[in-house]
């Protein structure tokens, strides 16, 4: 392992910047710009991990995001760690720690490797056929064992210390992919005056052309890589162009809405990550999109094609030409097309031993001639029938292919090697195109799916559009971009290209073997260990749809989402079923293109920013006075104010007593407030509430109940007539937004003839509700100019008044049953108002109370809370609120629904009071109520909706909804709890001051 | 008779390199006439066919499926199975299904990997607590094994949940149904298909219904892309496309079809061994046997048949996931997808006869149909065979939308003081 | 995420809008005179079209105006928008 495989100079790495990192606990070195894969290869490390099912040793196959095998756990501690990171994409940094996954105790000696030996009895879908007997072992043994073997890497177990960000981006043209066609497209687009964004997932632009070392690939008589390098430099000076590196496109939604992840920190050492920002999600809306996402090299499917050291040919080329790393000392190239010859020539030029096995009979291209001239041995018309080497490939066996391509003939030839570079042709990356709703077509000549019709304004260019040779790529990219961007001339119009390759490839999806298929292991999905025989088994068992085969065999369901495996699976299905591939279709390509961290998707919306927090103007006061808060929708409401060491119960009892004995104050600012104006305002209220509004005098208040069109109670609140055509409606805290939307809906769509205008003023006013026998005295002190006697300012009326020159609206209304006032003031004065109330009430022991006490006090009075005593199934009649349902009004929202056969039933669930036999026993809210405990199945009559110990009555009280409850008054019922049964009696639901004498006290 | 599936059959077949497995179901061409045709080859439709053949001896029947069986919501859901429903009618329906799940693998000789790992429902505000306690009390009295857990007990049962009181919507407790859990969704469709096929049911894939032929007020058959199929009974189990079929028959249903999304993470070693659902912040998560975190997102608020939803919904869901499980921030979304769910106004399904003789609908399952698959199939089969509902699905008739006798399973209305 | 052209504000992301279901279901002027069936028809029964659907949208996070949209529910393509009370554009 001490041998250095980086024997070659390369301009792409910073060789002055040597970096140390740890892999499986051992220290290694690489250079700035290395990926973990290239750095490991330079140290001669090929064995990276174990496969999911059979735990077979696996190595690095590729150099990009399609990597199925070389996925590792990054980061040494439990908060920074990240599972399933592709070593081929992870750039190394000083101090990087990586380790192998899915192996125990180590990647060299993995106990799970035993699965490989029992593989004959665990083919695709075996688990559907077994583990059923005896049944109890399923729970005690089989299922736990299956679950234990789940997964590859390990989840972090601590909170992520890094941050994520979101940003919006609007542009004329988005170019995805910075290979040669993307660079040309970005250049044409920006020259044409378009605001252009070019994104590329690598650290630098140039794709595969940028490391093309072969002098025979020429553009304008320059080496193609030199030409491209100059073009990239020119891009830097373009005015209308933004280039985003290390940014990968994750999703392409309809209407050209795209998501891209920019990687800001993963290539930096932990010390360098000073601003903590790790990744940024770009939400892009582009007028036009140019996809230049490239193509991925296909593997070939033969027996034991999965060993460490078996790699894709173009990746081997990148490792040598870009990273300066040789993947072996004795290389064999196995190919069905010309492109692998580029790798062979490159290796040969660098003095590395190379042999070629080609399944074709011949190729007459210049490239192949060059290979021959260089003295490279080529086995034409041969295929690999087996490979050897457990932790690293050691040798291969090849045989000649029969004339029809279905069999092998002749003698086996054994070839020794330590690297096998495979090329099965190219698969265009059409994932993003199909994500956007595009439809594909199939090209028979080289068996590829290509973009056909797009749903949005976009084109695909370069190899993702099926152009694999340099001359085609450049010619078509230029002409397609000109058309798409309506540009007449470009800098590239006179470009001359020289490409020495031949296009013909020979495609055999599953290569023939001398052994029966059952005895071989030709892998399709390397990560999930699904083989060609699994696909054939699935088809034999009746799974004919590609989606069925995928699901039954798990082909294409690994972390690479089938980027390598899917085409071969399709090919084998098509051959086996005798159906043309074009008509077979593909499985759906689902976003994201490459896995996306949850953190990136969520961005800054974590912790305190998870959701908006709405606070009332008096919030600080509550906080300073030790209030406990309750979440009500997005609002923080003061729940209760414990003094000293009071429990919640003690605090609530104290607050409730004080409010009835002298004075209490509640922050009611969160109630929804809707300002209603217009000549038809009264008529509007008539239609939306169940009761009548036309005769409400100016300066008077009225309680209203609002239904859904289905007749069920939706919201309630007090509305005040401020003026002839001006009302102020209040709603529940949680219902405010929905009520406004609903009212606007009716107004704009059903009753446009009404002259009514609605404005939400919830945030504009703060409200302090002062109640209790001394409330009047406190108000008098606050508003000395206002007459507070009952004739002048009776219950359910309102007055304007000033406090220190600031206008206030005072409503004399009550939710506690006490003499009570609600003072509304502009929000910014809310806190002062509150403090003045506290000051004025000092001598009356004014006691701030929270929502819990409010609930208790109103329950004593039998006032409902919509959402607690109702659940969307209660009509006003059910609530025994017949008095509020106008019989005279022709119509109101929900009226018709009250007259349906079920809503008219007399024995519906109805609101009642419940008293426990033991007055100290408080019922649990939500507890169920029955009449006959013995009956089976037990019949539940209803449930407890609100329940408290009332300090003012010194007994437990509860509200409940009970079937036929109206008629059950005085009857004994039972509340069966887990450990006991509580006896209750149905009562009236007004427990306190049923004559409303205290309102005027 | 088909191969029996067992460890022994696996061993035996391994000797012949698994070359001799029989097909799990045939691929027949439609006959001219059937006694009943089930439209929709998802889990519910295949289960319906299975029970029609098994319990009602109706074997001359067919299931017609537009695409491939199990390819709709059966293959797209997050596989949660539970029966802790509030109302008696729902509890009866879903617990019937749960009891069938408990023996399903043995019954159909196909391992559906039913895993009773428990389902927790979390409460995040005081009204949640009331509602969930109410449900737990009702469950207990209905014989359903749901219990209330305090915040500490929630933490103990699932230690990775962030139960800090300082988070935006702290966990105030939750309910746990231990018999609840998950199953392998595809296997349910395949297992029922294999079982139904063995009894002679024709499962016809790539067969799209183009029209429903009526003679007056009775059905006569269906027009398909494979020709006309005569039948007197049509059971429609087409989930998101129920309205499309209903429109062919000239009736309307109280349904809206909306995109529902789900996603999985990359596979990791076991980290969460139960199912946790949170309605209030909208985060549903469990871990599959492959190790992927399976996360259910919400529906979009508009009608769409595109099988894709908007990104906002996914973002909102993952936001909630990170609120409750901040340790998942560096986990990666591997795959997201959408299905089309048909939603009833009361969030309860329809398993019902219609005003047209011989036309039956099983629809409106919204976001929660998978858990009911065996029960739904059993009860729908009963309804079709007897032209009368079973007492367990009597409440789920279409007429409830006229009478007002809804089965409102929205939970309590989302409004509060 | 599709784009809706609000007739009052112009092009905006769909996330600014809320959907209001099928359009042109007029609330009966005299609900009390309808049978239970007719009322249920108005309340609950929907065509729920797969294809070109006329529907209502509200620019909830914008001008709060309701308007009509003609959208193909099979691909979310929007064919036209028009104000409340206007006749659908002829195509």
mmCIF file of N, CA and C in Angstrom, chain A residues 80 82 84 102 120 127-130 132 135 138 143 147 151 153 160 162 283 435 519 540-541 544 547-548 551 561 591 595-599 610-613 630-631 634 733-734 867 871 902 909 924-926 938 943 976, chain B residues 5-6 17-19 23-24 68-69 75 87 102-103 106 111 114-115 126-127 130 134 137 140-142 168-169 184 186 266-270 273 289-290 308 311 315 319 329-333 335-336 403 415-417:
data_model
loop_
_atom_site.group_PDB
_atom_site.id
_atom_site.type_symbol
_atom_site.label_atom_id
_atom_site.label_comp_id
_atom_site.label_asym_id
_atom_site.label_seq_id
_atom_site.Cartn_x
_atom_site.Cartn_y
_atom_site.Cartn_z
ATOM 1 N N UNK A 80 -21.186 16.243 13.023
ATOM 2 C CA UNK A 80 -20.722 16.589 11.677
ATOM 3 C C UNK A 80 -20.828 15.425 10.708
ATOM 4 N N UNK A 82 -21.729 12.470 8.190
ATOM 5 C CA UNK A 82 -22.715 12.380 7.109
ATOM 6 C C UNK A 82 -22.588 11.013 6.453
ATOM 7 N N UNK A 84 -23.279 7.949 3.587
ATOM 8 C CA UNK A 84 -23.520 7.726 2.154
ATOM 9 C C UNK A 84 -22.993 8.839 1.254
ATOM 10 N N UNK A 102 -21.427 -0.230 6.107
ATOM 11 C CA UNK A 102 -22.077 -1.529 5.928
ATOM 12 C C UNK A 102 -21.112 -2.700 6.055
ATOM 13 N N UNK A 120 -27.394 -18.159 -3.227
ATOM 14 C CA UNK A 120 -28.283 -18.980 -4.057
ATOM 15 C C UNK A 120 -29.700 -19.114 -3.508
ATOM 16 N N UNK A 127 -37.706 -12.588 0.432
ATOM 17 C CA UNK A 127 -38.371 -12.309 1.712
ATOM 18 C C UNK A 127 -39.895 -12.325 1.600
ATOM 19 N N UNK A 128 -40.409 -12.179 0.388
ATOM 20 C CA UNK A 128 -41.869 -12.283 0.251
ATOM 21 C C UNK A 128 -42.324 -13.735 0.390
ATOM 22 N N UNK A 129 -41.361 -14.644 0.200
ATOM 23 C CA UNK A 129 -41.735 -16.057 0.120
ATOM 24 C C UNK A 129 -41.472 -16.807 1.406
ATOM 25 N N UNK A 130 -40.858 -16.168 2.366
ATOM 26 C CA UNK A 130 -40.494 -16.918 3.564
ATOM 27 C C UNK A 130 -40.705 -16.062 4.809
ATOM 28 N N UNK A 132 -42.603 -16.708 7.181
ATOM 29 C CA UNK A 132 -44.023 -16.644 7.557
ATOM 30 C C UNK A 132 -44.371 -17.707 8.592
ATOM 31 N N UNK A 135 -45.516 -18.250 12.828
ATOM 32 C CA UNK A 135 -45.876 -16.839 12.825
ATOM 33 C C UNK A 135 -45.186 -16.060 13.941
ATOM 34 N N UNK A 138 -41.832 -14.498 13.355
ATOM 35 C CA UNK A 138 -41.788 -13.272 12.559
ATOM 36 C C UNK A 138 -41.548 -12.080 13.480
ATOM 37 N N UNK A 143 -38.365 -10.508 11.778
ATOM 38 C CA UNK A 143 -38.521 -9.085 11.506
ATOM 39 C C UNK A 143 -37.416 -8.252 12.147
ATOM 40 N N UNK A 147 -34.757 -5.934 10.091
ATOM 41 C CA UNK A 147 -34.609 -4.505 10.369
ATOM 42 C C UNK A 147 -33.185 -4.168 10.790
ATOM 43 N N UNK A 151 -29.921 -0.469 5.958
ATOM 44 C CA UNK A 151 -29.109 0.732 5.877
ATOM 45 C C UNK A 151 -27.675 0.537 5.460
ATOM 46 N N UNK A 153 -24.893 3.770 5.671
ATOM 47 C CA UNK A 153 -24.176 4.584 6.652
ATOM 48 C C UNK A 153 -24.992 4.794 7.914
ATOM 49 N N UNK A 160 -27.074 19.330 13.974
ATOM 50 C CA UNK A 160 -26.167 19.846 12.950
ATOM 51 C C UNK A 160 -25.648 21.230 13.361
ATOM 52 N N UNK A 162 -24.022 23.263 11.482
ATOM 53 C CA UNK A 162 -23.892 24.176 10.350
ATOM 54 C C UNK A 162 -25.249 24.722 9.899
ATOM 55 N N UNK A 283 -33.442 28.806 -5.549
ATOM 56 C CA UNK A 283 -34.760 28.581 -6.149
ATOM 57 C C UNK A 283 -34.808 29.436 -7.404
ATOM 58 N N UNK A 435 -37.982 15.111 -15.549
ATOM 59 C CA UNK A 435 -38.562 15.723 -14.345
ATOM 60 C C UNK A 435 -39.442 16.917 -14.701
ATOM 61 N N UNK A 519 -25.504 -19.853 -12.663
ATOM 62 C CA UNK A 519 -24.227 -20.046 -11.966
ATOM 63 C C UNK A 519 -23.344 -18.804 -11.990
ATOM 64 N N UNK A 540 -39.990 -14.061 -15.075
ATOM 65 C CA UNK A 540 -40.539 -15.408 -15.075
ATOM 66 C C UNK A 540 -41.738 -15.493 -14.134
ATOM 67 N N UNK A 541 -41.671 -14.740 -13.060
ATOM 68 C CA UNK A 541 -42.750 -14.792 -12.079
ATOM 69 C C UNK A 541 -43.916 -13.860 -12.416
ATOM 70 N N UNK A 544 -43.976 -7.970 -15.355
ATOM 71 C CA UNK A 544 -43.627 -7.597 -16.714
ATOM 72 C C UNK A 544 -43.332 -6.111 -16.854
ATOM 73 N N UNK A 547 -41.609 -1.090 -13.937
ATOM 74 C CA UNK A 547 -41.740 -0.642 -12.545
ATOM 75 C C UNK A 547 -41.851 -1.839 -11.600
ATOM 76 N N UNK A 548 -42.547 -2.881 -12.056
ATOM 77 C CA UNK A 548 -42.636 -4.089 -11.223
ATOM 78 C C UNK A 548 -41.263 -4.717 -11.025
ATOM 79 N N UNK A 551 -39.156 -2.747 -8.646
ATOM 80 C CA UNK A 551 -39.548 -2.886 -7.252
ATOM 81 C C UNK A 551 -39.270 -4.288 -6.717
ATOM 82 N N UNK A 561 -29.789 5.860 -7.575
ATOM 83 C CA UNK A 561 -31.086 5.855 -8.258
ATOM 84 C C UNK A 561 -31.013 5.313 -9.681
ATOM 85 N N UNK A 591 -37.171 13.481 -8.679
ATOM 86 C CA UNK A 591 -36.216 14.367 -8.046
ATOM 87 C C UNK A 591 -35.838 13.830 -6.667
ATOM 88 N N UNK A 595 -28.881 13.145 -4.231
ATOM 89 C CA UNK A 595 -29.496 13.339 -2.926
ATOM 90 C C UNK A 595 -29.196 14.718 -2.329
ATOM 91 N N UNK A 596 -30.184 15.251 -1.656
ATOM 92 C CA UNK A 596 -30.145 16.631 -1.183
ATOM 93 C C UNK A 596 -30.331 16.620 0.328
ATOM 94 N N UNK A 597 -29.452 17.273 1.062
ATOM 95 C CA UNK A 597 -29.601 17.249 2.523
ATOM 96 C C UNK A 597 -30.913 17.907 2.937
ATOM 97 N N UNK A 598 -31.510 17.350 3.971
ATOM 98 C CA UNK A 598 -32.733 17.950 4.517
ATOM 99 C C UNK A 598 -32.449 19.405 4.896
ATOM 100 N N UNK A 599 -31.252 19.613 5.458
ATOM 101 C CA UNK A 599 -30.874 20.966 5.886
ATOM 102 C C UNK A 599 -30.986 21.968 4.757
ATOM 103 N N UNK A 610 -38.672 28.286 12.821
ATOM 104 C CA UNK A 610 -39.540 27.228 12.307
ATOM 105 C C UNK A 610 -40.872 27.810 11.873
ATOM 106 N N UNK A 611 -41.395 28.696 12.697
ATOM 107 C CA UNK A 611 -42.660 29.331 12.346
ATOM 108 C C UNK A 611 -42.664 30.727 12.960
ATOM 109 N N UNK A 612 -43.412 31.598 12.339
ATOM 110 C CA UNK A 612 -43.562 32.953 12.872
ATOM 111 C C UNK A 612 -44.096 32.871 14.297
ATOM 112 N N UNK A 613 -43.611 33.731 15.167
ATOM 113 C CA UNK A 613 -44.186 33.839 16.504
ATOM 114 C C UNK A 613 -44.891 35.181 16.608
ATOM 115 N N UNK A 630 -49.019 29.874 26.267
ATOM 116 C CA UNK A 630 -49.657 28.798 25.523
ATOM 117 C C UNK A 630 -49.587 29.171 24.047
ATOM 118 N N UNK A 631 -49.285 28.185 23.180
ATOM 119 C CA UNK A 631 -49.337 28.438 21.737
ATOM 120 C C UNK A 631 -50.776 28.347 21.260
ATOM 121 N N UNK A 634 -50.302 30.748 15.752
ATOM 122 C CA UNK A 634 -48.936 31.288 15.814
ATOM 123 C C UNK A 634 -48.741 32.221 16.999
ATOM 124 N N UNK A 733 -59.310 33.667 18.175
ATOM 125 C CA UNK A 733 -57.902 33.889 17.860
ATOM 126 C C UNK A 733 -57.458 33.004 16.708
ATOM 127 N N UNK A 734 -57.766 31.733 16.811
ATOM 128 C CA UNK A 734 -57.312 30.787 15.794
ATOM 129 C C UNK A 734 -58.061 30.932 14.496
ATOM 130 N N UNK A 867 -64.137 25.184 18.850
ATOM 131 C CA UNK A 867 -62.899 24.419 18.685
ATOM 132 C C UNK A 867 -62.595 23.574 19.908
ATOM 133 N N UNK A 871 -66.547 20.712 17.489
ATOM 134 C CA UNK A 871 -65.502 20.041 16.713
ATOM 135 C C UNK A 871 -65.879 19.929 15.248
ATOM 136 N N UNK A 902 -80.539 14.452 9.048
ATOM 137 C CA UNK A 902 -79.698 14.128 10.197
ATOM 138 C C UNK A 902 -79.545 15.310 11.137
ATOM 139 N N UNK A 909 -76.007 14.740 19.402
ATOM 140 C CA UNK A 909 -75.208 15.110 20.570
ATOM 141 C C UNK A 909 -75.467 16.569 20.906
ATOM 142 N N UNK A 924 -61.507 14.386 33.235
ATOM 143 C CA UNK A 924 -60.477 14.663 32.231
ATOM 144 C C UNK A 924 -61.152 15.119 30.943
ATOM 145 N N UNK A 925 -60.652 16.209 30.388
ATOM 146 C CA UNK A 925 -61.193 16.665 29.104
ATOM 147 C C UNK A 925 -60.901 15.603 28.046
ATOM 148 N N UNK A 926 -61.901 15.271 27.292
ATOM 149 C CA UNK A 926 -61.749 14.205 26.306
ATOM 150 C C UNK A 926 -62.281 12.861 26.780
ATOM 151 N N UNK A 938 -69.643 -1.402 24.047
ATOM 152 C CA UNK A 938 -70.020 -0.267 24.882
ATOM 153 C C UNK A 938 -70.475 0.896 23.995
ATOM 154 N N UNK A 943 -68.608 13.093 24.981
ATOM 155 C CA UNK A 943 -67.347 13.266 25.698
ATOM 156 C C UNK A 943 -67.311 14.592 26.442
ATOM 157 N N UNK A 976 -66.116 6.223 32.215
ATOM 158 C CA UNK A 976 -65.183 5.128 32.499
ATOM 159 C C UNK A 976 -63.745 5.540 32.175
ATOM 160 N N UNK B 5 -45.189 -20.840 -1.091
ATOM 161 C CA UNK B 5 -43.969 -20.114 -0.758
ATOM 162 C C UNK B 5 -43.518 -20.483 0.652
ATOM 163 N N UNK B 6 -42.273 -20.871 0.778
ATOM 164 C CA UNK B 6 -41.722 -21.153 2.093
ATOM 165 C C UNK B 6 -40.212 -21.246 1.955
ATOM 166 N N UNK B 17 -31.476 -23.210 -9.813
ATOM 167 C CA UNK B 17 -31.169 -21.814 -10.065
ATOM 168 C C UNK B 17 -32.424 -20.957 -10.231
ATOM 169 N N UNK B 18 -33.454 -21.293 -9.507
ATOM 170 C CA UNK B 18 -34.707 -20.516 -9.510
ATOM 171 C C UNK B 18 -35.312 -20.394 -10.899
ATOM 172 N N UNK B 19 -34.994 -21.384 -11.760
ATOM 173 C CA UNK B 19 -35.515 -21.332 -13.126
ATOM 174 C C UNK B 19 -36.963 -21.830 -13.190
ATOM 175 N N UNK B 23 -45.293 -18.321 -12.540
ATOM 176 C CA UNK B 23 -45.645 -16.911 -12.449
ATOM 177 C C UNK B 23 -46.658 -16.695 -11.326
ATOM 178 N N UNK B 24 -46.519 -15.550 -10.679
ATOM 179 C CA UNK B 24 -47.353 -15.253 -9.518
ATOM 180 C C UNK B 24 -48.810 -15.019 -9.930
ATOM 181 N N UNK B 68 -50.064 -0.850 -14.306
ATOM 182 C CA UNK B 68 -49.577 -2.079 -13.702
ATOM 183 C C UNK B 68 -50.115 -2.167 -12.285
ATOM 184 N N UNK B 69 -50.372 -3.363 -11.812
ATOM 185 C CA UNK B 69 -51.045 -3.483 -10.515
ATOM 186 C C UNK B 69 -50.180 -2.913 -9.385
ATOM 187 N N UNK B 75 -48.497 1.809 -4.312
ATOM 188 C CA UNK B 75 -47.049 1.825 -4.436
ATOM 189 C C UNK B 75 -46.431 3.161 -4.105
ATOM 190 N N UNK B 87 -64.224 8.023 15.758
ATOM 191 C CA UNK B 87 -65.637 7.646 15.741
ATOM 192 C C UNK B 87 -65.794 6.124 15.697
ATOM 193 N N UNK B 102 -53.066 -8.657 10.707
ATOM 194 C CA UNK B 102 -52.288 -9.467 11.644
ATOM 195 C C UNK B 102 -52.123 -10.908 11.174
ATOM 196 N N UNK B 103 -52.984 -11.359 10.274
ATOM 197 C CA UNK B 103 -52.844 -12.728 9.762
ATOM 198 C C UNK B 103 -52.639 -12.780 8.251
ATOM 199 N N UNK B 106 -49.856 -15.058 6.380
ATOM 200 C CA UNK B 106 -50.181 -16.479 6.422
ATOM 201 C C UNK B 106 -51.397 -16.768 5.546
ATOM 202 N N UNK B 111 -45.427 -12.879 2.168
ATOM 203 C CA UNK B 111 -45.001 -12.087 3.316
ATOM 204 C C UNK B 111 -45.136 -10.596 3.018
ATOM 205 N N UNK B 114 -45.648 -7.250 7.582
ATOM 206 C CA UNK B 114 -46.404 -6.413 8.510
ATOM 207 C C UNK B 114 -45.595 -6.286 9.800
ATOM 208 N N UNK B 115 -45.290 -5.087 10.137
ATOM 209 C CA UNK B 115 -44.395 -4.835 11.264
ATOM 210 C C UNK B 115 -45.117 -4.001 12.315
ATOM 211 N N UNK B 126 -52.557 22.624 23.480
ATOM 212 C CA UNK B 126 -53.500 22.114 24.475
ATOM 213 C C UNK B 126 -54.718 21.471 23.826
ATOM 214 N N UNK B 127 -55.144 22.023 22.677
ATOM 215 C CA UNK B 127 -56.295 21.416 22.012
ATOM 216 C C UNK B 127 -55.920 20.058 21.433
ATOM 217 N N UNK B 130 -56.293 17.653 24.238
ATOM 218 C CA UNK B 130 -57.699 17.285 24.461
ATOM 219 C C UNK B 130 -58.179 16.305 23.401
ATOM 220 N N UNK B 134 -59.183 12.486 23.972
ATOM 221 C CA UNK B 134 -60.550 12.068 23.616
ATOM 222 C C UNK B 134 -60.510 10.815 22.753
ATOM 223 N N UNK B 137 -59.472 7.737 24.823
ATOM 224 C CA UNK B 137 -60.570 7.204 25.627
ATOM 225 C C UNK B 137 -61.537 6.417 24.743
ATOM 226 N N UNK B 140 -59.986 3.096 23.735
ATOM 227 C CA UNK B 140 -59.959 2.094 24.800
ATOM 228 C C UNK B 140 -61.317 1.429 24.932
ATOM 229 N N UNK B 141 -62.367 2.249 24.895
ATOM 230 C CA UNK B 141 -63.712 1.678 25.063
ATOM 231 C C UNK B 141 -64.111 0.858 23.842
ATOM 232 N N UNK B 142 -63.496 1.170 22.682
ATOM 233 C CA UNK B 142 -63.779 0.378 21.483
ATOM 234 C C UNK B 142 -62.849 -0.819 21.357
ATOM 235 N N UNK B 168 -40.326 25.515 19.153
ATOM 236 C CA UNK B 168 -41.444 26.405 18.801
ATOM 237 C C UNK B 168 -42.785 25.773 19.189
ATOM 238 N N UNK B 169 -42.970 24.511 18.886
ATOM 239 C CA UNK B 169 -44.202 23.810 19.268
ATOM 240 C C UNK B 169 -43.834 22.554 20.039
ATOM 241 N N UNK B 184 -45.081 -3.837 3.848
ATOM 242 C CA UNK B 184 -44.422 -3.633 2.542
ATOM 243 C C UNK B 184 -45.516 -3.424 1.506
ATOM 244 N N UNK B 186 -45.850 -2.835 -1.828
ATOM 245 C CA UNK B 186 -45.964 -3.588 -3.079
ATOM 246 C C UNK B 186 -46.446 -5.016 -2.825
ATOM 247 N N UNK B 266 -31.806 8.693 2.023
ATOM 248 C CA UNK B 266 -30.871 7.597 1.755
ATOM 249 C C UNK B 266 -30.962 6.607 2.910
ATOM 250 N N UNK B 267 -30.622 5.353 2.633
ATOM 251 C CA UNK B 267 -30.719 4.356 3.700
ATOM 252 C C UNK B 267 -29.627 4.526 4.756
ATOM 253 N N UNK B 268 -30.016 4.431 6.007
ATOM 254 C CA UNK B 268 -29.052 4.444 7.115
ATOM 255 C C UNK B 268 -29.389 3.307 8.073
ATOM 256 N N UNK B 269 -28.431 3.006 8.915
ATOM 257 C CA UNK B 269 -28.624 1.962 9.921
ATOM 258 C C UNK B 269 -29.791 2.352 10.836
ATOM 259 N N UNK B 270 -30.421 1.372 11.488
ATOM 260 C CA UNK B 270 -31.620 1.667 12.273
ATOM 261 C C UNK B 270 -31.416 2.834 13.244
ATOM 262 N N UNK B 273 -37.244 3.243 15.465
ATOM 263 C CA UNK B 273 -37.851 1.917 15.325
ATOM 264 C C UNK B 273 -39.358 1.930 15.565
ATOM 265 N N UNK B 289 -37.405 -1.141 5.950
ATOM 266 C CA UNK B 289 -36.484 -2.254 6.183
ATOM 267 C C UNK B 289 -35.196 -2.110 5.373
ATOM 268 N N UNK B 290 -35.197 -1.220 4.409
ATOM 269 C CA UNK B 290 -33.957 -0.933 3.689
ATOM 270 C C UNK B 290 -33.127 0.099 4.430
ATOM 271 N N UNK B 308 -47.617 15.058 -9.154
ATOM 272 C CA UNK B 308 -46.481 15.781 -8.599
ATOM 273 C C UNK B 308 -47.058 16.983 -7.862
ATOM 274 N N UNK B 311 -43.086 22.137 -4.529
ATOM 275 C CA UNK B 311 -41.921 21.984 -3.661
ATOM 276 C C UNK B 311 -42.188 22.526 -2.259
ATOM 277 N N UNK B 315 -40.856 21.175 1.356
ATOM 278 C CA UNK B 315 -40.062 22.039 2.245
ATOM 279 C C UNK B 315 -40.731 22.159 3.615
ATOM 280 N N UNK B 319 -39.162 20.832 7.143
ATOM 281 C CA UNK B 319 -39.029 21.833 8.202
ATOM 282 C C UNK B 319 -39.542 21.246 9.515
ATOM 283 N N UNK B 329 -30.669 16.722 10.032
ATOM 284 C CA UNK B 329 -30.340 17.821 9.129
ATOM 285 C C UNK B 329 -29.360 17.404 8.031
ATOM 286 N N UNK B 330 -28.427 16.503 8.360
ATOM 287 C CA UNK B 330 -27.434 16.096 7.358
ATOM 288 C C UNK B 330 -27.858 14.832 6.608
ATOM 289 N N UNK B 331 -29.021 14.347 6.906
ATOM 290 C CA UNK B 331 -29.557 13.238 6.110
ATOM 291 C C UNK B 331 -29.975 13.807 4.757
ATOM 292 N N UNK B 332 -30.009 12.921 3.760
ATOM 293 C CA UNK B 332 -30.300 13.410 2.416
ATOM 294 C C UNK B 332 -31.566 12.799 1.820
ATOM 295 N N UNK B 333 -32.331 13.647 1.183
ATOM 296 C CA UNK B 333 -33.506 13.173 0.459
ATOM 297 C C UNK B 333 -33.030 12.440 -0.792
ATOM 298 N N UNK B 335 -35.290 10.561 -2.827
ATOM 299 C CA UNK B 335 -36.304 10.428 -3.872
ATOM 300 C C UNK B 335 -37.590 11.035 -3.337
ATOM 301 N N UNK B 336 -38.270 11.791 -4.149
ATOM 302 C CA UNK B 336 -39.589 12.283 -3.762
ATOM 303 C C UNK B 336 -40.565 11.978 -4.880
ATOM 304 N N UNK B 403 -77.973 13.373 3.863
ATOM 305 C CA UNK B 403 -78.615 13.445 5.183
ATOM 306 C C UNK B 403 -77.848 14.326 6.155
ATOM 307 N N UNK B 415 -59.834 25.510 14.574
ATOM 308 C CA UNK B 415 -59.970 26.838 15.176
ATOM 309 C C UNK B 415 -60.006 26.708 16.689
ATOM 310 N N UNK B 416 -59.526 27.705 17.357
ATOM 311 C CA UNK B 416 -59.533 27.685 18.810
ATOM 312 C C UNK B 416 -59.604 29.104 19.328
ATOM 313 N N UNK B 417 -60.145 29.197 20.550
ATOM 314 C CA UNK B 417 -60.273 30.483 21.253
ATOM 315 C C UNK B 417 -59.428 31.575 20.622
#
